[in-house]
Tab-separated table of C-alpha atoms and ligand atoms in Angstrom:
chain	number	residue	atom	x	y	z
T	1	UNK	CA	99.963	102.131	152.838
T	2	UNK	CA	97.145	103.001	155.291
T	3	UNK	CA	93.496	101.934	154.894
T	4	UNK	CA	92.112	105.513	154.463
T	5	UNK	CA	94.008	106.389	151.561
T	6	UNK	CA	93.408	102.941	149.791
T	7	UNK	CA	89.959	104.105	150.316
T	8	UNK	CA	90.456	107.180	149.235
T	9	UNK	CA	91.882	106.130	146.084
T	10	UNK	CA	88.786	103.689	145.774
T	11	UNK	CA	86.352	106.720	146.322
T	12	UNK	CA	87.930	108.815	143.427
T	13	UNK	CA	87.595	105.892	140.966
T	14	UNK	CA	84.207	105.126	142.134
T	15	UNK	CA	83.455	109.118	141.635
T	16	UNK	CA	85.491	109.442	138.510
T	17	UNK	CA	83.657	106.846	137.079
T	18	UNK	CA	80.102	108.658	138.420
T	19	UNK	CA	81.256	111.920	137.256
T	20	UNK	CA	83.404	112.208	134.459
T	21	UNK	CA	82.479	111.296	131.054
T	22	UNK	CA	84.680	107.741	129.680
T	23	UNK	CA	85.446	109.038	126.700
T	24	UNK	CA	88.200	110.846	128.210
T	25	UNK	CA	90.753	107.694	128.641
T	26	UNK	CA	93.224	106.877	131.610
T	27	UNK	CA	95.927	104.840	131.155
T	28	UNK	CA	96.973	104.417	135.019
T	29	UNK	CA	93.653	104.503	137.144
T	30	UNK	CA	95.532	105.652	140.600
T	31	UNK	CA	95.762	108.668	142.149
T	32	UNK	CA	98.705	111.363	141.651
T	33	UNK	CA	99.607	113.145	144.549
T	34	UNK	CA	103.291	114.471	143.981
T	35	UNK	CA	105.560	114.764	141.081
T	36	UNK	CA	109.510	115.641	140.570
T	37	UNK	CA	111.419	114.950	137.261
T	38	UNK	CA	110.700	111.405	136.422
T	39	UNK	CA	108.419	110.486	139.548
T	40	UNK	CA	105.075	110.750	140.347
T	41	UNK	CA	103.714	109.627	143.880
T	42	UNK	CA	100.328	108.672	144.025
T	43	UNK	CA	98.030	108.904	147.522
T	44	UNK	CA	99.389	105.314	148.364
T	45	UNK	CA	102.609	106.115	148.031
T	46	UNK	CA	103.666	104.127	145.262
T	47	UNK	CA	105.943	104.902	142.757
T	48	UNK	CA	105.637	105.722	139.399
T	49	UNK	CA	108.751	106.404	136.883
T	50	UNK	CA	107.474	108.400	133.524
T	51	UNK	CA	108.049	107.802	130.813
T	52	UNK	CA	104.947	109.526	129.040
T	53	UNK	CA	105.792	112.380	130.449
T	54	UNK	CA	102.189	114.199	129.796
T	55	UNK	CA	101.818	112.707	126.414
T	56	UNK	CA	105.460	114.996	125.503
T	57	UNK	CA	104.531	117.537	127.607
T	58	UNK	CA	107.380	117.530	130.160
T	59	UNK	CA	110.396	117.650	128.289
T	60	UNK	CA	111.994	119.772	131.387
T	61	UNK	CA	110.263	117.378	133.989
T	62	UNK	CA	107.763	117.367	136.289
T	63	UNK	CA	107.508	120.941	138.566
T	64	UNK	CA	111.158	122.086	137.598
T	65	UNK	CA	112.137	124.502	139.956
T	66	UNK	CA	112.707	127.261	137.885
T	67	UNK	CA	109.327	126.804	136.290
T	68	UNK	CA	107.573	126.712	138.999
T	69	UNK	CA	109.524	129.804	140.273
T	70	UNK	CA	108.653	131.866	137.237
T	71	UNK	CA	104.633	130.931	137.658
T	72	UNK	CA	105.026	131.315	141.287
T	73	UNK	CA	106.039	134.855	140.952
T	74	UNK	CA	103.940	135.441	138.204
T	75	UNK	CA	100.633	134.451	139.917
T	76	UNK	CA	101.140	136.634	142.449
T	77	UNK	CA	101.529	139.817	139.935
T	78	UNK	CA	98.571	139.049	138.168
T	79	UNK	CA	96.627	135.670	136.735
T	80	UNK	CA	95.410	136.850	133.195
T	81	UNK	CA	94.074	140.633	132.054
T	82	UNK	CA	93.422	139.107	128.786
T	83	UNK	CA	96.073	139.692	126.493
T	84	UNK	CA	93.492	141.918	124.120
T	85	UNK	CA	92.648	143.587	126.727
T	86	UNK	CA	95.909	145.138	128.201
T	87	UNK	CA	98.774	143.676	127.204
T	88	UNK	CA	101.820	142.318	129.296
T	89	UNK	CA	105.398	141.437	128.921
T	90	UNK	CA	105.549	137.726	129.348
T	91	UNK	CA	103.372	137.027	125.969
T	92	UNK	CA	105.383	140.104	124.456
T	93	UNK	CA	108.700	138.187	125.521
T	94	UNK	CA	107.580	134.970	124.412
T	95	UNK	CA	107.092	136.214	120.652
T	96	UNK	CA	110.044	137.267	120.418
T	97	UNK	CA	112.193	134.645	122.296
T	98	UNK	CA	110.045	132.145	119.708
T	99	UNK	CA	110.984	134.043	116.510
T	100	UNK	CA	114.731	133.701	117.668
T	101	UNK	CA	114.879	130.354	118.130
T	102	UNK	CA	112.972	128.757	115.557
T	103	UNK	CA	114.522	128.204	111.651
T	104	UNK	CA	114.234	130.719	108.847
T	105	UNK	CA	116.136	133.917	108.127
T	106	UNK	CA	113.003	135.862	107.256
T	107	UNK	CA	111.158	138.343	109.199
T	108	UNK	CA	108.828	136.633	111.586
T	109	UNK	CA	105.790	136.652	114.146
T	110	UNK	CA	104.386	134.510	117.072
T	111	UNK	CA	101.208	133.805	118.440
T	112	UNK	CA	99.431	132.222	121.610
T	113	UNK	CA	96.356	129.860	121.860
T	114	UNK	CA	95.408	127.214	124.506
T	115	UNK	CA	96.170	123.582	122.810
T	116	UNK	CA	97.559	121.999	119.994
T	117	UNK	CA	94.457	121.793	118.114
T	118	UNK	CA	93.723	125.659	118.284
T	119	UNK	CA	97.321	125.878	117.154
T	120	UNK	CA	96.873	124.060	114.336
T	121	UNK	CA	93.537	125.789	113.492
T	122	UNK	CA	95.189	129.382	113.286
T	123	UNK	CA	97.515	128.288	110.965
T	124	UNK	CA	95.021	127.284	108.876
T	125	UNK	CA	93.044	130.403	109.218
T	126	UNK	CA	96.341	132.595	108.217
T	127	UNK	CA	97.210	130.288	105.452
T	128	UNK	CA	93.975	130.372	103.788
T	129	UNK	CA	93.946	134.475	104.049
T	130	UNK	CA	97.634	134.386	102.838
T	131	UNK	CA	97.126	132.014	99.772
T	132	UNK	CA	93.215	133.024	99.067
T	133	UNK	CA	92.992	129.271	98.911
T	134	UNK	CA	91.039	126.470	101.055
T	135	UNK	CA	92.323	123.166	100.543
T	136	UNK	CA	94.460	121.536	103.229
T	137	UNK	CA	97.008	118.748	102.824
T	138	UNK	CA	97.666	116.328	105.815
T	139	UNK	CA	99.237	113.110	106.000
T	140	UNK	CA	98.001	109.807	106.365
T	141	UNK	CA	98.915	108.312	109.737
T	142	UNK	CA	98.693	112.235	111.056
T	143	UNK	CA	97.609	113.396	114.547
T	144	UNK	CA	96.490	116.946	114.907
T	145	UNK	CA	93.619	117.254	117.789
T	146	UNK	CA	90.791	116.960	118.274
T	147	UNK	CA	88.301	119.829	117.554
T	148	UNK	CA	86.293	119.470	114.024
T	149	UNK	CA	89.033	120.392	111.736
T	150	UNK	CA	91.904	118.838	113.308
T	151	UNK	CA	89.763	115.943	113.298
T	152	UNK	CA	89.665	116.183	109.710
T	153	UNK	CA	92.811	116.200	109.293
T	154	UNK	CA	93.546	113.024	111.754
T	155	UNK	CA	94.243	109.641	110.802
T	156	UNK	CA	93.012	106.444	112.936
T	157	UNK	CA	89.294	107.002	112.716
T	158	UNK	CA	88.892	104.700	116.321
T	159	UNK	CA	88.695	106.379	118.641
T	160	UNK	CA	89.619	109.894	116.786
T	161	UNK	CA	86.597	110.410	114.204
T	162	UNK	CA	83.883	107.414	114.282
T	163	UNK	CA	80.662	109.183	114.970
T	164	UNK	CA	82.318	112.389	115.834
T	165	UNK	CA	81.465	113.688	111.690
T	166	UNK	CA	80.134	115.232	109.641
T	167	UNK	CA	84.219	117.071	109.243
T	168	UNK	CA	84.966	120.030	107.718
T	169	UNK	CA	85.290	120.131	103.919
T	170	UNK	CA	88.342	120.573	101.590
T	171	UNK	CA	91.043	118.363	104.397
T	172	UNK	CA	92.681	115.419	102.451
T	173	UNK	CA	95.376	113.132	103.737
T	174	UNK	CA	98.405	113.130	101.493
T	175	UNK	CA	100.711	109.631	101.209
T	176	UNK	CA	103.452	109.732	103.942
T	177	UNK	CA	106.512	106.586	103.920
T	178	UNK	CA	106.928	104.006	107.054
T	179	UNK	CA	110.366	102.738	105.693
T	180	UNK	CA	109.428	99.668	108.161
T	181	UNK	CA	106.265	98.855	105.987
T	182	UNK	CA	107.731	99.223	102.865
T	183	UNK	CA	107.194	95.931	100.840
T	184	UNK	CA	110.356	93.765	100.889
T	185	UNK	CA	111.480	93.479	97.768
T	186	UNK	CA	111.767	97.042	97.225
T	187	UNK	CA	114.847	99.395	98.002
T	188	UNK	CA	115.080	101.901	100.749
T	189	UNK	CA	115.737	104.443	98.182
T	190	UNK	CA	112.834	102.929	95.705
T	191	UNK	CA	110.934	103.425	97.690
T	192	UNK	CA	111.716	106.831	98.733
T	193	UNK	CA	111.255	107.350	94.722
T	194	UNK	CA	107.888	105.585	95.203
T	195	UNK	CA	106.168	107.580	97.679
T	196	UNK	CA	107.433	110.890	96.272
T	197	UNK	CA	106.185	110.104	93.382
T	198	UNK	CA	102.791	109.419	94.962
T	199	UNK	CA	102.862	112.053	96.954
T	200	UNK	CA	103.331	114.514	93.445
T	201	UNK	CA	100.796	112.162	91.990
T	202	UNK	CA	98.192	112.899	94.947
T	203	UNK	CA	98.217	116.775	93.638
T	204	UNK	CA	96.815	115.087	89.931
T	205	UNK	CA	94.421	112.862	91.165
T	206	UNK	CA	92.806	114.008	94.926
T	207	UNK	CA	93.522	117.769	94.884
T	208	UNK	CA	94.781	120.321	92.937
T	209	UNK	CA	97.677	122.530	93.937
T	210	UNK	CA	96.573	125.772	93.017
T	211	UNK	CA	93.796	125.219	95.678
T	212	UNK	CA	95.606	124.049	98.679
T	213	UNK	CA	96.734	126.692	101.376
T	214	UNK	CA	98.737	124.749	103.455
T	215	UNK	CA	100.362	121.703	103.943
T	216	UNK	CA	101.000	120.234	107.692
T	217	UNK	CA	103.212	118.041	108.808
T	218	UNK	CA	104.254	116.432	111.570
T	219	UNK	CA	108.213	116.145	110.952
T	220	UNK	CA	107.770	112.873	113.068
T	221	UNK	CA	104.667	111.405	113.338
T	222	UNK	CA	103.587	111.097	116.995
T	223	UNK	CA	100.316	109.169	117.752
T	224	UNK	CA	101.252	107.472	114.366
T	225	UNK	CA	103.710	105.662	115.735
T	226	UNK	CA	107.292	107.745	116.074
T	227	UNK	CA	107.134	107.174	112.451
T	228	UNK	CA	110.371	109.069	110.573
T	229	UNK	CA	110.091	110.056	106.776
T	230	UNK	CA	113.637	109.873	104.488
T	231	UNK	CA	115.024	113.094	105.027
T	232	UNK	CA	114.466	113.097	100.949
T	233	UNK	CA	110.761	113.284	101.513
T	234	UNK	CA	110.414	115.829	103.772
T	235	UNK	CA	112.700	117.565	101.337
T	236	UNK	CA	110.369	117.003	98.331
T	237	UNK	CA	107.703	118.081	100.275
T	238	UNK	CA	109.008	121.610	101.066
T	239	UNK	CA	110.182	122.542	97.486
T	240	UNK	CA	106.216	121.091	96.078
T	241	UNK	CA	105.144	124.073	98.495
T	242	UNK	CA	107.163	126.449	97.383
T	243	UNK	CA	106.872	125.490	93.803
T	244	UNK	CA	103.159	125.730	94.011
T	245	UNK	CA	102.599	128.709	96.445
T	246	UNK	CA	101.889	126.398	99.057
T	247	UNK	CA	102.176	127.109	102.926
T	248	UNK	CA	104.256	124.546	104.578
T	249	UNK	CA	103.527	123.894	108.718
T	250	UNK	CA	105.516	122.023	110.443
T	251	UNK	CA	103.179	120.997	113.369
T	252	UNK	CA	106.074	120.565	115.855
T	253	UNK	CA	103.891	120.275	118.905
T	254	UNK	CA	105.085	117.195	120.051
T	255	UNK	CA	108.189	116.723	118.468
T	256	UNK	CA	109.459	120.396	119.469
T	257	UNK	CA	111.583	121.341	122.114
T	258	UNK	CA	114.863	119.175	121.802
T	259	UNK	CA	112.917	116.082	122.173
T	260	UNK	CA	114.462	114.910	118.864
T	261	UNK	CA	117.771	116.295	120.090
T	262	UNK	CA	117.411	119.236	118.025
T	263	UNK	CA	115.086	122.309	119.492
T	264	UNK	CA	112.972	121.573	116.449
T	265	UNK	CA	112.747	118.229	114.730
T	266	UNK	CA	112.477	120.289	111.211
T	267	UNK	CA	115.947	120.884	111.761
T	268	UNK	CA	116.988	117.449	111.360
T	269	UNK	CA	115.941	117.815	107.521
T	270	UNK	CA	117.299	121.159	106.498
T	271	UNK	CA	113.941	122.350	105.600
T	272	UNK	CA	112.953	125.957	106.759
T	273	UNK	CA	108.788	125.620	107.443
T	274	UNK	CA	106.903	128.598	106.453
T	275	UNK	CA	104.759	128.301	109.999
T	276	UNK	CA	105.345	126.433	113.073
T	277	UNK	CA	102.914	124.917	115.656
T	278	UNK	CA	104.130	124.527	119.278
T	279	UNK	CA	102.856	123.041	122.181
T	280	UNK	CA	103.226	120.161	124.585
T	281	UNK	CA	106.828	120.936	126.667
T	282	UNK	CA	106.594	124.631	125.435
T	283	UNK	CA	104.835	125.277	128.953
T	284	UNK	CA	106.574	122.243	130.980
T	285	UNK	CA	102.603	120.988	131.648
T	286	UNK	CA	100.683	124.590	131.341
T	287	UNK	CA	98.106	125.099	128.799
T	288	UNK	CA	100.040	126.833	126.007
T	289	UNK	CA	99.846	126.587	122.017
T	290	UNK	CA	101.561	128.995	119.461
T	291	UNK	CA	102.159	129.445	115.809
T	292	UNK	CA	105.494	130.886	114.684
T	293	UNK	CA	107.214	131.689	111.244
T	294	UNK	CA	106.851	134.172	108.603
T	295	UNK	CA	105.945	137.568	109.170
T	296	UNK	CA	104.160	138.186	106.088
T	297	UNK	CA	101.598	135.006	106.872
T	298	UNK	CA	101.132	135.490	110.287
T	299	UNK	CA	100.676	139.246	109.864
T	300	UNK	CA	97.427	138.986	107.788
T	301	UNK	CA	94.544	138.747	109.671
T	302	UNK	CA	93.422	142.212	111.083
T	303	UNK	CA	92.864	142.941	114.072
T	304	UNK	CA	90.313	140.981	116.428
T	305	UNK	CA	90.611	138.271	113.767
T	306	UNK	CA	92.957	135.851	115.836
T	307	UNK	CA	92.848	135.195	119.752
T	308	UNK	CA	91.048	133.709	122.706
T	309	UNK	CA	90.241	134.625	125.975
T	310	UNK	CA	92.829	133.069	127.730
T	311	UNK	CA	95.198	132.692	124.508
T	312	UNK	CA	98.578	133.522	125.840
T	313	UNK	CA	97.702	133.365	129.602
T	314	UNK	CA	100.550	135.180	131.244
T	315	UNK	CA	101.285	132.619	133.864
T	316	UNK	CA	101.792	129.939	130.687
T	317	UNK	CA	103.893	132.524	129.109
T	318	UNK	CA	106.094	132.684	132.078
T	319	UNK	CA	106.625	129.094	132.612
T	320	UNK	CA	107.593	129.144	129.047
T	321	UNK	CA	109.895	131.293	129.017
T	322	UNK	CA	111.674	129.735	131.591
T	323	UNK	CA	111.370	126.138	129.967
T	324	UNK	CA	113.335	128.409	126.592
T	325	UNK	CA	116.182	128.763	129.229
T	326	UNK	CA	116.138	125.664	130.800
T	327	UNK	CA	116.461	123.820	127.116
T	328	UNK	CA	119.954	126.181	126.385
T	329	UNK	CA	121.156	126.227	130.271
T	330	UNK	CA	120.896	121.907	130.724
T	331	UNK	CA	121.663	121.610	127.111
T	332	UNK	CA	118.339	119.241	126.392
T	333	UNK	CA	119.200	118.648	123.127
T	334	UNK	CA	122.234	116.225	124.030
T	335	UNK	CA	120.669	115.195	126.437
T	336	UNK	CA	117.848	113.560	124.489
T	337	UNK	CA	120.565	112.088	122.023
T	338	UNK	CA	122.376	110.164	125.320
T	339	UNK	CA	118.523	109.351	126.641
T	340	UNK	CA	117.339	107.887	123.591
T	341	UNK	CA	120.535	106.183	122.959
T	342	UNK	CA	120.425	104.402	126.488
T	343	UNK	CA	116.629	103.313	126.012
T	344	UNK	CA	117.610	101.966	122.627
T	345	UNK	CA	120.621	99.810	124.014
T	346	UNK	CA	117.641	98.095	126.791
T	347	UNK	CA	115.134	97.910	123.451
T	348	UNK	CA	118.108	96.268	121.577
T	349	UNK	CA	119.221	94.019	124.492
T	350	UNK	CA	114.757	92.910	124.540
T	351	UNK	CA	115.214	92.304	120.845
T	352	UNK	CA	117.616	89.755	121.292
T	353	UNK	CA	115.500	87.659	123.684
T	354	UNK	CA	111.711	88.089	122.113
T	355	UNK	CA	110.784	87.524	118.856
T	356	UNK	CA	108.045	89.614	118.958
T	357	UNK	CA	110.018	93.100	118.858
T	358	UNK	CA	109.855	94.095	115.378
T	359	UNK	CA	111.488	97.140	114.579
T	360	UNK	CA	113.371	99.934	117.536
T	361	UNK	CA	113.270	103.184	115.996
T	362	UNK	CA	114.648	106.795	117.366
T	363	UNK	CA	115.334	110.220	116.804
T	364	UNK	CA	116.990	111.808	119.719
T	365	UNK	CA	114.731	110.701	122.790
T	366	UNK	CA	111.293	110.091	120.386
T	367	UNK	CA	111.936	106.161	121.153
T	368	UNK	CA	109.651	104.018	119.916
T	369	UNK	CA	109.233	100.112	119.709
T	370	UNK	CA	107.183	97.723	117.447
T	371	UNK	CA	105.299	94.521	118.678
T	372	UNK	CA	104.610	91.986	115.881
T	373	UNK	CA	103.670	88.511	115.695
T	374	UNK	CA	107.313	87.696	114.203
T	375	UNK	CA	110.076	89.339	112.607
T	376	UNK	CA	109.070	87.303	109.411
T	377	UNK	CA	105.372	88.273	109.087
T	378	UNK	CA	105.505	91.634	110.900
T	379	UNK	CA	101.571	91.711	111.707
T	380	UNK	CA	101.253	94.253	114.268
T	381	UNK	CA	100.977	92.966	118.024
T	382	UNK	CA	98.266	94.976	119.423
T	383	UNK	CA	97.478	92.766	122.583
T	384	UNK	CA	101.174	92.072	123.167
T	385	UNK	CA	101.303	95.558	123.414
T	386	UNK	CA	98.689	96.416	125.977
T	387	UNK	CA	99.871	93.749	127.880
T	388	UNK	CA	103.728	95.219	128.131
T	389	UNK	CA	101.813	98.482	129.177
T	390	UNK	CA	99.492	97.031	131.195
T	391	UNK	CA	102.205	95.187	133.124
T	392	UNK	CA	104.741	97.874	133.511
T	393	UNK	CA	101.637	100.166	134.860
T	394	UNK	CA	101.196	97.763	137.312
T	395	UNK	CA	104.803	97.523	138.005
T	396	UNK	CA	105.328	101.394	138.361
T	397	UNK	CA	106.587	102.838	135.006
T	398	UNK	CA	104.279	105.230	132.791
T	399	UNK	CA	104.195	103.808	129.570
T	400	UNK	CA	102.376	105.442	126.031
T	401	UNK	CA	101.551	102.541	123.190
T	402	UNK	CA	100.700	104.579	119.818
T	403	UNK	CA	100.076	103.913	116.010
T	404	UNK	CA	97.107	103.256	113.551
T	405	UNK	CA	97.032	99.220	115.102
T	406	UNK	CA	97.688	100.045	117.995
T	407	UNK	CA	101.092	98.254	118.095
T	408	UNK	CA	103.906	100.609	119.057
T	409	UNK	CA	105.160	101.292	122.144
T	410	UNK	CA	106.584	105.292	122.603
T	411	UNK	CA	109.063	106.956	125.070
T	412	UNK	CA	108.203	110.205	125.935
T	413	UNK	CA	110.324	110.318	129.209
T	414	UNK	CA	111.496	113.858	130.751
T	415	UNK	CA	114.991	114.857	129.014
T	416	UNK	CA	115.899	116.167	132.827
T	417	UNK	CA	115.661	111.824	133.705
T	418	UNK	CA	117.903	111.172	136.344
T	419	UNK	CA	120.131	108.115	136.010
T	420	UNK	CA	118.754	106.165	138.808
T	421	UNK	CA	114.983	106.696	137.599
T	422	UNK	CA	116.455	105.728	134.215
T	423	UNK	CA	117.616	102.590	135.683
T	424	UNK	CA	114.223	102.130	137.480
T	425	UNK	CA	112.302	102.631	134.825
T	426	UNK	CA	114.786	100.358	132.216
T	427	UNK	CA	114.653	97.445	134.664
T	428	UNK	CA	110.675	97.256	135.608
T	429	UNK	CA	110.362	98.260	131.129
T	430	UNK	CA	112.598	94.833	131.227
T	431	UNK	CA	110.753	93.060	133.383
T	432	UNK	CA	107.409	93.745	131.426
T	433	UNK	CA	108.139	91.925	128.143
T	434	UNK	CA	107.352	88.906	129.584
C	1	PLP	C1	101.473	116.573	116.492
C	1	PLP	C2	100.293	116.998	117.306
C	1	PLP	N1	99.509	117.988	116.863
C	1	PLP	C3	98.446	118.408	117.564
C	1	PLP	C4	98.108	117.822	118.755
C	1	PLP	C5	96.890	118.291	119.498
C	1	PLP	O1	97.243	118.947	120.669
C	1	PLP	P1	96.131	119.179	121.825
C	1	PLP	O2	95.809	117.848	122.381
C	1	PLP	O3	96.825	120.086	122.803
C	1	PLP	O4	94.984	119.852	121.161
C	1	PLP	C6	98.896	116.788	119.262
C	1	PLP	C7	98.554	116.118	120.523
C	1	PLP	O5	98.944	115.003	120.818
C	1	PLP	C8	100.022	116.357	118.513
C	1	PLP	O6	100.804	115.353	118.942
């Protein structure tokens, strides 16, 4: 470590903090300079394992070589003629490739935005033309962006929403279970009962049915804490939509892509989505949103209607299409299921020894962990938590908290992990929960 780049790094922070706004949030303030897989170098040449991996984003890893092959050789065709413009293969490729892999037998469409958020707008926009209809139904605890209506739609109102309104009309945040949180004289399966039932009552008493265009949900809620419903809800949810005419979106933007050890975590609840929002490790890291599903909803806006500037950019399209082949080639999906297996065995091996790990929960490689005060009272842990992250930050692992409180600790590491940055990563994660 050399004097000039300490000072370098000192130099950025000092500018960062000059120059860019706070309200965009770091959660390691050093400096990246390199990144492969798991690792990121910063200047100083420290190490850093990751297991945030971009927020989800880097289900295939850091600058795989085959994605960074395909954009290589795509930048130097051509950067972006603006896919309304003249059109071009990759996004042409991309559609199609999407409406192969995804669930449902029915004829269906794709489409390209920048982010999540736009994502998730679009399929609003389609559903509301489809059904004639404005309402829209998310879910308490829900993440969806960040723009006005996806704002709406979010849960945890700090830092999401407060002084960020007035929000669009017509959003409303249906009931969604936390098996966890249930109270504890009730059933598993009671209370499955119970929060269907609330869920169909929610359609009496906050909005009627025959208004609402879509509903969207996260199959596993992400900044809500790796929270997974009964496959029975999800189940009930589906057939309400199709009972009542209903859209049903499976926003799968950070659950997609074999992170759950299934390409899409819908698939883990034999429920066929009528649209589906991707992002996140679509694009291993490049801008790159979509909406894909049936052919009838996607198909009826006219022309000019849909799009953005750079919605589809080809060199995004190109990494993605290469991140589609790297999912089938590595096999991802077990992958994620031996991954989040392996963190699960540490988490359960940290359980033993401190009192304060509340619940491990996993689907695939979504791993996430709850801090409480005790196993007895549960009360979320919020400063236990930041100081786990704080410390393995500090110790060179990348670590994500997330839910409402603040509590929850998530895995988001690259599926492409190498053993020995597992082990890296396990032992400093170890070392942490002090
Ligand atoms: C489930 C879900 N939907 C939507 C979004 C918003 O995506 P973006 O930040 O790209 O707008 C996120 C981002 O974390 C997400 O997890």
């Amino acid at each position: 470590m050399t004097q000039s780049y300490l000072s370098k790094t000192k130099e950025l922070q000092d500018k960062r903090l000059k120059y860019v706004p706070k309200g965009v949030s770091n959660g390691n303030l050093n400096i990246a300079s390199s990144a492969k897989g798991a690792t990121i170098l910063d200047i100083d040449h420290n190490e850093y394992i990751d297991f945030a991996g971009a927020i989800g984003t880097l289900n295939v890893g850091h600058s795989h070589k085959k994605v960074t092959e395909a954009v290589k050789e795509q930048v130097d065709k051509f950067l972006h003629p603006g896919f309304n413009v003249m059109m071009y293969q990759g996004y042409i490729s991309l559609a199609e490739k999407l409406c192969e892999i995804s669930p449902g037998s029915f004829d269906k469409q794709a489409i390209f935005f920048n982010s999540g958020a736009e994502a998730v707008e679009n399929a609003i926009k389609v559903s509301r033309r489809f059904t004639g209809r404005q309402a829209v139904v998310s879910f308490v605890r829900g993440y969806h962006g960040r723009t006005n209506l996806t704002m709406g739609m979010t849960s945890k109102v700090k830092p999401y929403k407060l002084g960020f309104g007035p929000f669009a009309p017509e959003i409303y945040q249906a009931p969604f279970p936390y098996l966890y949180r249930k109270p504890s004289e009730m059933s598993d399966e009671a209370y499955i009962d119970h929060v269907i039932e609330e869920f169909k009552d929610f359609f009496i008493a906050t909005v009627a049915p025959e208004t609402v265009a879509c509903v969207v949900m996260e199959p596993v809620q992400g900044e809500g804490g790796f929270v997974i419903p009964p496959k029975r809800f999800v189940q009930a949810v589906s057939e309400f939509c199709k009972e009542h005419g209903i859209v049903f979106v499976a926003d799968e933007i950070q659950t997609g892509f074999c992170r759950t050890g299934k390409l899409f975590a819908i698939e883990h609840f034999d429920v066929v989505p009528d649209l589906m929002t991707v992002s996140k490790s679509l694009a291993a890291g490049l801008p790159l949103s979509g909406i894909v599903g049936r052919a009838d909803i996607l198909n009826v806006a006219d022309p000019g209607e849909l799009g953005g500037t750079y919605a589809g950019n080809p060199v995004a399209c190109a990494a993605a299409l290469a991140v589609i082949d790297i999912v089938k080639e590595e096999n991802l999906s077990a992958k994620a299921e031996i991954l989040g297996q392996k963190i699960e065995d540490k988490l359960y091996e940290l359980y033993a020894k401190h009192e304060y790990v509340g619940e491990i929960r996993r689907l695939g490689a979504m791993v996430a962990v709850e801090i409480v005060e005790n196993r007895e009272n549960k009360k979320p842990n919020k400063a236990k938590t930041a100081e786990i992250i704080k410390k393995a930050n500090e110790n060179g692992l990348l670590l994500l908290s997330a839910g409402l409180k603040g509590n929850i600790i998530r895995f988001l590491a690259p599926l492409v992990i190498t053993d020995e940055e597992l082990a890296k990563g396990l032992a400093i994660l170890e070392k942490s929960f002090i």
